[in-house]
Coordinates of C-alpha atoms in Angstrom, one line a residue:
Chain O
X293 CA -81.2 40.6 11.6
X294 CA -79.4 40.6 15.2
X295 CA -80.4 39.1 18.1
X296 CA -79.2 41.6 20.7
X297 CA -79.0 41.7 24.5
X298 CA -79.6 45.4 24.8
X299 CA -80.0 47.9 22.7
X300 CA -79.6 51.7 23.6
X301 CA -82.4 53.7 21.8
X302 CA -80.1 56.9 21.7
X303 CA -77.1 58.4 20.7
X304 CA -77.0 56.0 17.4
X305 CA -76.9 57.0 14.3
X306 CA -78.6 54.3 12.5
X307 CA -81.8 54.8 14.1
X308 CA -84.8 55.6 12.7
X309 CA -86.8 57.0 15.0
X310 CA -84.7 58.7 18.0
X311 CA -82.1 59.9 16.7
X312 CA -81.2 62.2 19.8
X313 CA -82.9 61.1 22.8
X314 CA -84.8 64.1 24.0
X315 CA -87.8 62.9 23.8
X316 CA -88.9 64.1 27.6
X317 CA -86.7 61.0 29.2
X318 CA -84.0 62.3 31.2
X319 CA -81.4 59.2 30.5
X320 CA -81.0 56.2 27.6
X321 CA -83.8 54.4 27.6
X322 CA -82.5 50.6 27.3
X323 CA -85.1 47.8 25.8
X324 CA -83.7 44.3 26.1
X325 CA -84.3 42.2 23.8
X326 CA -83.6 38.6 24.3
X327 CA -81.2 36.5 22.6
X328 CA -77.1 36.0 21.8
X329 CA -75.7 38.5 20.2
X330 CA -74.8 37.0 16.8
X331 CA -77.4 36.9 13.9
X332 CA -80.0 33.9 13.4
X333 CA -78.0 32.2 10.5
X334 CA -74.5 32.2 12.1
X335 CA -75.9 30.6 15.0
X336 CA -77.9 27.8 13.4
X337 CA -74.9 26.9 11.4
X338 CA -72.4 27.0 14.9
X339 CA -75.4 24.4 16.1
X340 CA -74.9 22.5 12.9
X341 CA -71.1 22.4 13.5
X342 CA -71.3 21.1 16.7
X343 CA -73.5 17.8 15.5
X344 CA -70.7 17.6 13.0
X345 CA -68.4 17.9 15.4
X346 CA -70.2 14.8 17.4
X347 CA -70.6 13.4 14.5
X348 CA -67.1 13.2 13.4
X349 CA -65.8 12.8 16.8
X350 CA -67.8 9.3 16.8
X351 CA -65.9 8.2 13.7
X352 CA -62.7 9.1 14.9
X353 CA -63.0 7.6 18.7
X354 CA -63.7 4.7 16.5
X355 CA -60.9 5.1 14.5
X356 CA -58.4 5.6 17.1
X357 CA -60.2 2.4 19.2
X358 CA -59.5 0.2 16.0
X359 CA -56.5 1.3 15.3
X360 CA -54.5 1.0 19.2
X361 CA -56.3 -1.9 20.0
X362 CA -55.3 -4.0 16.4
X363 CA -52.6 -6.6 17.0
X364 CA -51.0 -5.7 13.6
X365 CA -51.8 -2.6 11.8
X366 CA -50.1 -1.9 8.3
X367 CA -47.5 0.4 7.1
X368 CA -48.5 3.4 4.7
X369 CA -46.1 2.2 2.1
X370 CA -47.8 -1.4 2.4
X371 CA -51.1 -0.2 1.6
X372 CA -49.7 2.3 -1.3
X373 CA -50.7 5.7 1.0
X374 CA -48.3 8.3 -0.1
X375 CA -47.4 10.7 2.5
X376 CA -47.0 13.8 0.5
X377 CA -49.9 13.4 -1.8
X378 CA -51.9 14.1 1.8
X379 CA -49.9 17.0 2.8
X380 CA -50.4 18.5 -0.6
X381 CA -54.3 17.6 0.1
X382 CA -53.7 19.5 3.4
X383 CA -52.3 22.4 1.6
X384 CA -55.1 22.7 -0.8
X385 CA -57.7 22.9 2.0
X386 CA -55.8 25.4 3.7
X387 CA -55.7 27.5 0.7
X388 CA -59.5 27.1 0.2
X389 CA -60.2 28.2 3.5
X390 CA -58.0 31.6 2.8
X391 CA -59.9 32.1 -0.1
X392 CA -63.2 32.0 1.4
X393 CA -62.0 34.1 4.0
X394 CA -60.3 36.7 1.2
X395 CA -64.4 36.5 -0.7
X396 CA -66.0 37.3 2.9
X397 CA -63.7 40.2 3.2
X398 CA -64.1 41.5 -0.2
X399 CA -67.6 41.0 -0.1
X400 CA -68.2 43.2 3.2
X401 CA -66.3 45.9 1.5
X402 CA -68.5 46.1 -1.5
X403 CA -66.1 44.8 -4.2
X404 CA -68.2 41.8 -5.8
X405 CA -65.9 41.2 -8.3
X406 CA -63.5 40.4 -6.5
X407 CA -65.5 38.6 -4.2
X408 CA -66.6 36.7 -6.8
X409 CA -63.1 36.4 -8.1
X410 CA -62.1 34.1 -4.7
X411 CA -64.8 32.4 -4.5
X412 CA -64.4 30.4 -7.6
X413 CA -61.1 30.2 -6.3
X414 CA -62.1 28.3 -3.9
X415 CA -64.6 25.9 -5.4
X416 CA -61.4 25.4 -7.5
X417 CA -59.5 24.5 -5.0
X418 CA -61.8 22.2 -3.5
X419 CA -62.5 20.2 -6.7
X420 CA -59.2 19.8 -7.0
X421 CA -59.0 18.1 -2.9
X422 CA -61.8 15.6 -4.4
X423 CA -59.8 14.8 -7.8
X424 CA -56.7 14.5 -5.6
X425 CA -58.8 11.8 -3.5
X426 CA -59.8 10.4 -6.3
X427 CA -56.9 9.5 -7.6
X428 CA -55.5 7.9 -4.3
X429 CA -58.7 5.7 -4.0
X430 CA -57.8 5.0 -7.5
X431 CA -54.3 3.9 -6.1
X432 CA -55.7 1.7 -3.3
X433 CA -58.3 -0.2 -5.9
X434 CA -56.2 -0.6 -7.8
X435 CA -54.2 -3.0 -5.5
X436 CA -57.3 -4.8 -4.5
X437 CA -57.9 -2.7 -1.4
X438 CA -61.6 -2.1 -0.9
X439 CA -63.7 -1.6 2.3
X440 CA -65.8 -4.4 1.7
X441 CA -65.8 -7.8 1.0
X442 CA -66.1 -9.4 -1.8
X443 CA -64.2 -6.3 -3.5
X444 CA -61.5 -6.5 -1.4
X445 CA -58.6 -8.5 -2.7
X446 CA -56.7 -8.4 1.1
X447 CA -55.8 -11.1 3.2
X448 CA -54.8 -11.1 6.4
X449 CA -52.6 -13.3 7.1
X450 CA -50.6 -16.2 4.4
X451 CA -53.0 -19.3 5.4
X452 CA -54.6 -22.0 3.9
X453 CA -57.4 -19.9 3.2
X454 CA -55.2 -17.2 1.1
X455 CA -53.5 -20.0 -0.1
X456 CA -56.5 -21.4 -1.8
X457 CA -57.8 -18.4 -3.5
X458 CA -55.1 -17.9 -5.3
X459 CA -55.7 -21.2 -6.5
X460 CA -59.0 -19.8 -7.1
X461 CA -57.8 -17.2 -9.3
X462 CA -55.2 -18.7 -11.0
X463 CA -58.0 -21.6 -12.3
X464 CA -60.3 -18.6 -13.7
X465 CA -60.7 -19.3 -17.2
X466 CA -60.1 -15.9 -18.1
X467 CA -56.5 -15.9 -16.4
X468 CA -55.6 -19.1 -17.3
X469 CA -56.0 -18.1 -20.7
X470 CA -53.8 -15.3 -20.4
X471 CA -51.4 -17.7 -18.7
X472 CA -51.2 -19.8 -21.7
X473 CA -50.5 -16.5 -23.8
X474 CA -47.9 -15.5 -21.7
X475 CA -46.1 -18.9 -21.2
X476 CA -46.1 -19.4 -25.5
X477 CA -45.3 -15.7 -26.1
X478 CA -41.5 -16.1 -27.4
X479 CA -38.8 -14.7 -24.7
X480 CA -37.7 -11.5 -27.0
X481 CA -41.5 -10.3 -27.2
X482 CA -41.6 -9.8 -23.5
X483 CA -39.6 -7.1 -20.9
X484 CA -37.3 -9.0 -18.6
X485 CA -39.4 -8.5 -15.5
X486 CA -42.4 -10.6 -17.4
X487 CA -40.0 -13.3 -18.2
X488 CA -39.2 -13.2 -14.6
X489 CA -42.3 -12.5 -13.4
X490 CA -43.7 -15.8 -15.3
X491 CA -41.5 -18.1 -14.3
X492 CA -42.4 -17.0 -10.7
X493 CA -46.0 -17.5 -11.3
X494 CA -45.4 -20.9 -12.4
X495 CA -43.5 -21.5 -9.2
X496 CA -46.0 -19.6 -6.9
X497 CA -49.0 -21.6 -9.0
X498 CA -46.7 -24.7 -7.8
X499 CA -46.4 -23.8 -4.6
X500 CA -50.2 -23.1 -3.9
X501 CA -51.2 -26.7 -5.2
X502 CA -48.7 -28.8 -3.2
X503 CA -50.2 -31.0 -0.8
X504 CA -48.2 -30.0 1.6
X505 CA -47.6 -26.2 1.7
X506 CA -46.6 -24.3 4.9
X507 CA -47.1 -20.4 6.3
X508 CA -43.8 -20.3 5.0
X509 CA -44.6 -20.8 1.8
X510 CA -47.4 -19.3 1.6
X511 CA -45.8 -16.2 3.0
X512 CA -43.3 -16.7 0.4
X513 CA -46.4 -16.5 -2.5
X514 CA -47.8 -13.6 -0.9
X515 CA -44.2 -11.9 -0.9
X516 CA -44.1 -12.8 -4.6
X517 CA -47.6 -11.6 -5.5
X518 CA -47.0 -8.6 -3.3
X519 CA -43.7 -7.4 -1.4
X520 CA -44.5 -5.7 2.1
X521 CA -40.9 -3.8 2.1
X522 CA -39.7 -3.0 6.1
X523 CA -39.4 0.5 5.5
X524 CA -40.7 2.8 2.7
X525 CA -37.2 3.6 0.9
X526 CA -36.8 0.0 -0.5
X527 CA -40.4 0.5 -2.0
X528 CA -40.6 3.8 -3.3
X529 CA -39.6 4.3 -6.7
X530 CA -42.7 6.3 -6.8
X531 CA -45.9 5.2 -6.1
X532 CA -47.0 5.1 -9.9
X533 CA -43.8 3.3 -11.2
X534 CA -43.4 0.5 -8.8
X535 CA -40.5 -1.1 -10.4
X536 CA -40.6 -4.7 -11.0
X537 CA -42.0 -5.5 -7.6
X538 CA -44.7 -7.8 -7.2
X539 CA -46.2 -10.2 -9.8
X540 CA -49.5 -8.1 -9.6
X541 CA -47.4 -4.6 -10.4
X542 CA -45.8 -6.8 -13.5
X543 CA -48.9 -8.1 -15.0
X544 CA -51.7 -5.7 -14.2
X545 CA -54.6 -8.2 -15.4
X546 CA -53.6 -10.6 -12.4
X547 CA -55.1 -9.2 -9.7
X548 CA -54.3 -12.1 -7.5
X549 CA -55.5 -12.0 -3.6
X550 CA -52.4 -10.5 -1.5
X551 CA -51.3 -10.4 2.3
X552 CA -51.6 -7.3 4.2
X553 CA -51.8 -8.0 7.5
X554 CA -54.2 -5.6 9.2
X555 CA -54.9 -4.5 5.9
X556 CA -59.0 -4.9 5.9
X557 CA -59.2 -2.9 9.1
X558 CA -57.4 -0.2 7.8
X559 CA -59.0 0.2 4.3
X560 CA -62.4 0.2 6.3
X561 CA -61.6 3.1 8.7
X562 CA -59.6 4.9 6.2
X563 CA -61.7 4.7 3.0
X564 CA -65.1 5.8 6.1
X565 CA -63.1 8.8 7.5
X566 CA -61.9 9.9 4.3
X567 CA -64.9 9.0 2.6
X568 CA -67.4 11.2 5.0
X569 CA -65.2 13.8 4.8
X570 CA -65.2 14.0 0.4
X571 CA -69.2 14.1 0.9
X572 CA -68.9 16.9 3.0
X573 CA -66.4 18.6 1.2
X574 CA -68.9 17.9 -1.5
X575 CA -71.5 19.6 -0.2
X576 CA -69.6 22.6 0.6
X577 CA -69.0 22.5 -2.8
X578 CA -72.4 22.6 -3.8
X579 CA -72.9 25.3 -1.3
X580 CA -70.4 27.5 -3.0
X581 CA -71.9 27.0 -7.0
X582 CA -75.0 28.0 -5.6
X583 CA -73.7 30.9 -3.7
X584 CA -72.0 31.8 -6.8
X585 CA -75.3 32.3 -8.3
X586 CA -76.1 36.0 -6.2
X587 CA -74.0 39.0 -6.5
X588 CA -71.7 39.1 -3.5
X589 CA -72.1 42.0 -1.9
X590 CA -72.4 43.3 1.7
X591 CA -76.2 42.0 1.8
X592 CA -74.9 38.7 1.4
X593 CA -71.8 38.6 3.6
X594 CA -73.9 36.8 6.6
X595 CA -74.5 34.0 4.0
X596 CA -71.2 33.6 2.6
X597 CA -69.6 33.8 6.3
X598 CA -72.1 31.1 7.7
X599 CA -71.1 29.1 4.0
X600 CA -67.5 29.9 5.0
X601 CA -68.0 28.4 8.4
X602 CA -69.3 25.4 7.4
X603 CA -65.6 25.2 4.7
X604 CA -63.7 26.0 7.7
X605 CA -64.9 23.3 9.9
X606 CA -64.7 20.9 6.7
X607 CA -60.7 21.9 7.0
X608 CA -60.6 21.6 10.3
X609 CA -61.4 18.3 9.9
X610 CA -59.0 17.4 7.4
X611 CA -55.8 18.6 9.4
X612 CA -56.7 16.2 11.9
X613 CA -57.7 13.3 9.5
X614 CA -54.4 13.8 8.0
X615 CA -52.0 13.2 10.9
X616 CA -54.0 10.4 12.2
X617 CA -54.1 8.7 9.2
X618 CA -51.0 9.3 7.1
X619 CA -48.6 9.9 9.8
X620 CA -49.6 7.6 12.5
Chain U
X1470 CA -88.3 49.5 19.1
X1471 CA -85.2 50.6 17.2
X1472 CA -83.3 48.1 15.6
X1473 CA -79.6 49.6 15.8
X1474 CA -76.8 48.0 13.5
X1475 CA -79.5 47.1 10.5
X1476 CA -76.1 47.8 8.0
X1477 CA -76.0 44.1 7.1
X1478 CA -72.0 44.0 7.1
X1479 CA -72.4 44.0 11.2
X1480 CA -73.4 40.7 11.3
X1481 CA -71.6 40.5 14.8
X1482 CA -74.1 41.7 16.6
X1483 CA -73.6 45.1 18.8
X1484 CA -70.9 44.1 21.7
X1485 CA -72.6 46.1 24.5
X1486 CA -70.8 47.2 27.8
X1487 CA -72.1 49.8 30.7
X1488 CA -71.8 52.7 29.7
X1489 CA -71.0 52.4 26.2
X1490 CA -72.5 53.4 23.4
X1491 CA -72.7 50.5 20.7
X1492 CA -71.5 51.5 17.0
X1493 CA -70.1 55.3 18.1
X1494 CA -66.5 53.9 17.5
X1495 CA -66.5 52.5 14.2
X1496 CA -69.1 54.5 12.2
X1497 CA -67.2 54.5 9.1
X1498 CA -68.0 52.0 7.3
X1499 CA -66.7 49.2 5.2
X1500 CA -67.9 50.7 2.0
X1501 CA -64.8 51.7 0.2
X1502 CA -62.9 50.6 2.9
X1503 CA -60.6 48.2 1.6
X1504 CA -58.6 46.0 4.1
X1505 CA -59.9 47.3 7.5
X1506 CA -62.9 46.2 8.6
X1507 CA -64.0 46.7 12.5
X1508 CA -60.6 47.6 13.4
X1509 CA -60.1 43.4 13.1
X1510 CA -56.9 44.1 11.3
X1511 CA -57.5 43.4 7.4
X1512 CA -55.5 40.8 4.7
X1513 CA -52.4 40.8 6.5
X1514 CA -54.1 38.9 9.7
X1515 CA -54.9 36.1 7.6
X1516 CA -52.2 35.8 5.3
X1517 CA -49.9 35.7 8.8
X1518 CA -52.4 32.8 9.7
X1519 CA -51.6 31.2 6.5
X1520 CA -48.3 31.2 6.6
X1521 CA -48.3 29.8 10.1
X1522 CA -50.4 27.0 8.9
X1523 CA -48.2 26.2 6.4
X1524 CA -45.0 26.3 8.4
X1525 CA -47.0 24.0 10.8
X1526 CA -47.9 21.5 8.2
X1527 CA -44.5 21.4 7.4
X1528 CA -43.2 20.5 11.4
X1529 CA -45.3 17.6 11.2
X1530 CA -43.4 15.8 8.8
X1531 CA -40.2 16.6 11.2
X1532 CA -41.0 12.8 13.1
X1533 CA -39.9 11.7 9.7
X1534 CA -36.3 13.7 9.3
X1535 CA -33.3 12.0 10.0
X1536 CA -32.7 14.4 12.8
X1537 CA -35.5 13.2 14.4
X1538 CA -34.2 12.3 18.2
X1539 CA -37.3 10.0 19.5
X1540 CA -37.1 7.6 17.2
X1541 CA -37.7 4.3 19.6
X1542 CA -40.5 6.0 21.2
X1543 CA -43.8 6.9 18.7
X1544 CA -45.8 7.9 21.3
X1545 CA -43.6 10.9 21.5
X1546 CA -44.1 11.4 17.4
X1547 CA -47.7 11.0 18.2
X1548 CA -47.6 13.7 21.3
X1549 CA -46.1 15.8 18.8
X1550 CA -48.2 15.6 15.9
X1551 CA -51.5 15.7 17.7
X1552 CA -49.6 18.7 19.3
X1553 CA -49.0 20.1 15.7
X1554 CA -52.6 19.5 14.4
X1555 CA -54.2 20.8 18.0
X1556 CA -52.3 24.1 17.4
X1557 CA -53.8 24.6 13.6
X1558 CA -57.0 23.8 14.5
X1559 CA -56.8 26.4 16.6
X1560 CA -55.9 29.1 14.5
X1561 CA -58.4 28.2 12.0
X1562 CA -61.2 28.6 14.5
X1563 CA -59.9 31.2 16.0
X1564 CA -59.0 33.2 13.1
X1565 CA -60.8 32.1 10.4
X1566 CA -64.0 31.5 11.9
X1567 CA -63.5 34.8 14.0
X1568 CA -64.2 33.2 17.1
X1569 CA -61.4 35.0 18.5
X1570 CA -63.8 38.2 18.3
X1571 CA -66.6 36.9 18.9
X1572 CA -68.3 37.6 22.4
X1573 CA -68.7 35.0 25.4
X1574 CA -71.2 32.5 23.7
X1575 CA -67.8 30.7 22.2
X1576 CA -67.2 29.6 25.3
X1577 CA -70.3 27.6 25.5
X1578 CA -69.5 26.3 22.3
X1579 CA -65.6 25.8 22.5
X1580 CA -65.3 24.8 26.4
X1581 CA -67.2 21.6 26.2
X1582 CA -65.8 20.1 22.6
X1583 CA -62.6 20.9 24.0
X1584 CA -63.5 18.6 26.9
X1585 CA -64.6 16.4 24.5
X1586 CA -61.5 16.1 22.9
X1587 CA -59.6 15.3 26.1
X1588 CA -62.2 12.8 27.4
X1589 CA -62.1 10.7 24.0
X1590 CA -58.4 10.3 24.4
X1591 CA -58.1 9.8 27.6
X1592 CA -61.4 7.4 27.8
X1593 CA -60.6 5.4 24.5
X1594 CA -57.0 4.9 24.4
X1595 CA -55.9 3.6 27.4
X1596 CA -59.1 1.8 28.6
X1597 CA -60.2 0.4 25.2
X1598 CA -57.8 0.9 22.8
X1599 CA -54.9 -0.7 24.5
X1600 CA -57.6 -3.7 26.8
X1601 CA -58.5 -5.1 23.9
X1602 CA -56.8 -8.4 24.0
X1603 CA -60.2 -10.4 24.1
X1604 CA -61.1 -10.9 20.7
X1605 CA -64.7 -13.2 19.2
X1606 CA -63.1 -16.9 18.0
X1607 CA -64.0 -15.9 14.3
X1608 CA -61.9 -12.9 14.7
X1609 CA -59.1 -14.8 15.8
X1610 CA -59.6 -16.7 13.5
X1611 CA -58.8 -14.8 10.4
X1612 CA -57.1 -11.7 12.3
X1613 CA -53.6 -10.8 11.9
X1614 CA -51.1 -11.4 14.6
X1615 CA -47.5 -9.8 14.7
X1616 CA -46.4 -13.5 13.9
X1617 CA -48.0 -13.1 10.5
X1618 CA -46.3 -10.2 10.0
X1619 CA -42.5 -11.8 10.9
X1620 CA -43.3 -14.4 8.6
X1621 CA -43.7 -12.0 6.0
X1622 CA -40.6 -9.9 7.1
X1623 CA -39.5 -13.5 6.3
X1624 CA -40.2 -14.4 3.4
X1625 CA -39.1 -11.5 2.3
X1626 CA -35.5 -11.5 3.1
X1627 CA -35.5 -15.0 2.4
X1628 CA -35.6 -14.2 -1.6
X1629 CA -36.4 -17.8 -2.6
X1630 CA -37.7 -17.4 -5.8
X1631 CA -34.9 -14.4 -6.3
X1632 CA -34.1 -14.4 -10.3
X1633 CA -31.1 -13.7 -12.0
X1634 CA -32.4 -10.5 -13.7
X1635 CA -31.1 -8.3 -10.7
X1636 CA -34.5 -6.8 -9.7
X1637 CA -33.7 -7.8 -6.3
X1638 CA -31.1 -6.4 -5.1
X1639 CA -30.4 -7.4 -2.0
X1640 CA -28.4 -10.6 -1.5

């Protein structure tokens, strides 16, 4: 259904009635209808887009207040974002939104297999974005980087306060237990990054207990429980195979509080932005199945272009989620 | 009352202008028609549009190449990305979405998010993002400071607790 300015009710070879306007008039005979010349769907989804785009624009205004007017605001490599994993994300999404556009096109020309055929392509596609996503949130909690509190493993700053959890957590009974394990396990049972790693942790548990400990020291604990490299080539053997840095990379079950300064502030605007962003991807997603559902032929074509709107505008969020917050 | 263009493929809507006659220049239609549809130009358009993309994704990671001139100065890595990303987002709307044919109504919709756009950096960077050295005592309290993050740099290179078994390699 269209929602046209003007319509001519001659000389068109769709009508139904006219056909060739000699019915007594001498000229076209023009009715106007009211309206924007686009159908109703496509413009209740362009309405819907632009509360997403308020919508999104709020979260990143807040993103970009949080993040220029921080003091101190992490390194990617300190918080364990890898670079490339988002511009392979980015690529994905940009495939997905070819796709769609390939199904719209094969659709209007009558060919549903096909249409079919890219569709699924792209509901592939976009599962894969969320498994990708997946797996790096799997990355950051991994290293005790959650958005909230009392999740969140992340300290600020090497002060008393950091100083004492890790007291905290090196007197759990559950750790302490697998302290004692490690410390009578015999030298030859154990790689030579745990036998370094544990005579650290006796040092570090040292340090945290002395009645007198300094930043220093405490920085020197955090350093030890996890290293904040200067630049990202003396910390990337991989994201996955850390190497033998950091006593929580050596002995996973530790999960000791760390230092990353301006770290809570970033894992709360990254994992929100990113986090909005997989939902709606998500829904697209759901979208898509469903559309899947119908044979997709020309009938359909206004529904699959207002679906493939809505994917677009999810992409176009994306390429500017990625610069801002893996390359800034 | 005649309800021209009911074909369901022309969901664009009949583009009327004096003296024209909607739907007399493209009355072939798309069934069978493989690639062209409307005379918007078929595949090739948006597998041009891909590749562009995908060239452009590429440029943004140029900031980090060694050849990279502006290295003291992010803002200028920033300009560029946003620069980058501002010039995507256009094709996808453009292209993608089809805005590029659509007729005037996109400029309602595209005028004013593009002033948007401009407002929110020019509004929130320099007048909030860059003022806010006024911080609530319990943030200071607990906040990071760039003198945190020496002492880190610190205690890094300082390599007390460095062990024999070469895993750090420095010193």
């Amino acid at each position: 259904m269209n929602a046209s300015a003007a319509t001519i009710s001659h000389g068109h070879g769709h009508d139904h009635d006219n056909g060739h306007g000699h019915d007594g008039h001498h000229g076209p005979v023009l009715q106007y209808q009211p309206g924007l010349p686009l159908s109703r769907g496509k413009l209740i989804m362009w309405l819907f887009l632009s509360t997403e785009i308020m919508f999104f624009a709020a979260l990143l205004g807040s993103y970009v207040v949080l993040r220029f007017g921080a003091p101190v605001w992490p390194k990617p490599h300190h918080v364990h974002l890898s670079e490339p994993i988002g511009a392979f994300n980015t690529f994905v999404l940009i495939c997905s939104s070819v796709t769609i556009v390939l199904a719209l096109e094969a659709a209007r020309a009558n060919r549903t297999g096909l249409a079919k055929f890219w569709m699924v392509l792209t509901l592939a596609l976009g599962t894969l974005f969320l498994g990708v996503k997946g797996y790096e949130y799997q990355a950051k909690f991994s290293h005790g980087i959650y958005p909230w509190s009392p999740r969140s493993r992340v300290f600020e700053k090497p002060d008393l306060y950091y100083g004492s959890a890790v007291r905290a957590r090196l007197g759990e009974p559950a750790i302490m237990d697998r302290l004692k394990e490690l410390d009578d396990a015999a030298e030859n049972t154990l790689s030579p990054e745990e036998v370094s790693g544990r005579r650290r942790l006796k040092q570090i548990g040292q340090m945290v207990s002395s009645p007198d400990q300094q930043p220093f020291d405490l920085a020197v604990v955090a350093d030890q429980v996890m290293p904040l490299p200067v630049d990202a080539s003396a910390d990337h053997s991989g994201n996955s195979g850390h190497g033998s840095h950091g006593l929580n990379d050596t002995f996973p079950w530790l999960k000791l509080p760390a230092v990353i300064p301006g770290g809570n502030m970033w894992a709360s605007t990254y994992f929100l932005l990113t986090g909005f962003h997989a939902i709606h991807v998500l829904v697209g997603l759901i979208v898509f199945a469903i559309l899947l559902l119908y044979r997709l032929g020309p009938k359909r074509a206004g529904m699959i272009e207002n679906a493939g709107l809505y994917w677009h505008f999810v992409d176009l969020v994306w390429i500017f989620l990625f610069p801002l917050l893996y390359l800034f | 009352m005649s309800v021209p263009h009911s074909d369901p493929a022309h969901t664009h809507g009949p583009i009327t202008r004096v003296g024209e006659i909607p739907g007399h220049d493209d009355h072939d239609h798309d069934i069978g028609h493989p690639s062209g549809d409307h005379g918007h130009g078929g595949i090739a358009k948006y597998l041009a549009v891909f590749a562009a993309l995908c060239v452009l994704t590429t440029m943004s990671f140029l900031t980090y190449s060694p050849a990279w001139p502006w290295r003291n100065e992010p803002h200028v890595g920033w300009a560029f990305m946003m620069a980058v990303s501002c010039t995507k987002a256009m094709l996808v709307v453009l292209f993608f979405m089809h805005v590029l044919w659509e007729a005037n109504w996109k400029y309602v919709l595209t005028i004013p998010a593009a002033m948007m756009a401009l407002f929110l950096g020019i509004m929130l960077i320099p007048d909030i993002g860059l003022r806010t050295r006024m911080v609530a005592q319990e943030r200071a309290l607990h906040m990071a400071r760039p003198s945190d993050v020496r002492l880190m740099e610190q205690a890094g290179e300082a390599k007390l607790l460095a062990d024999p078994a070469g895993q750090q390699n420095h010193n």
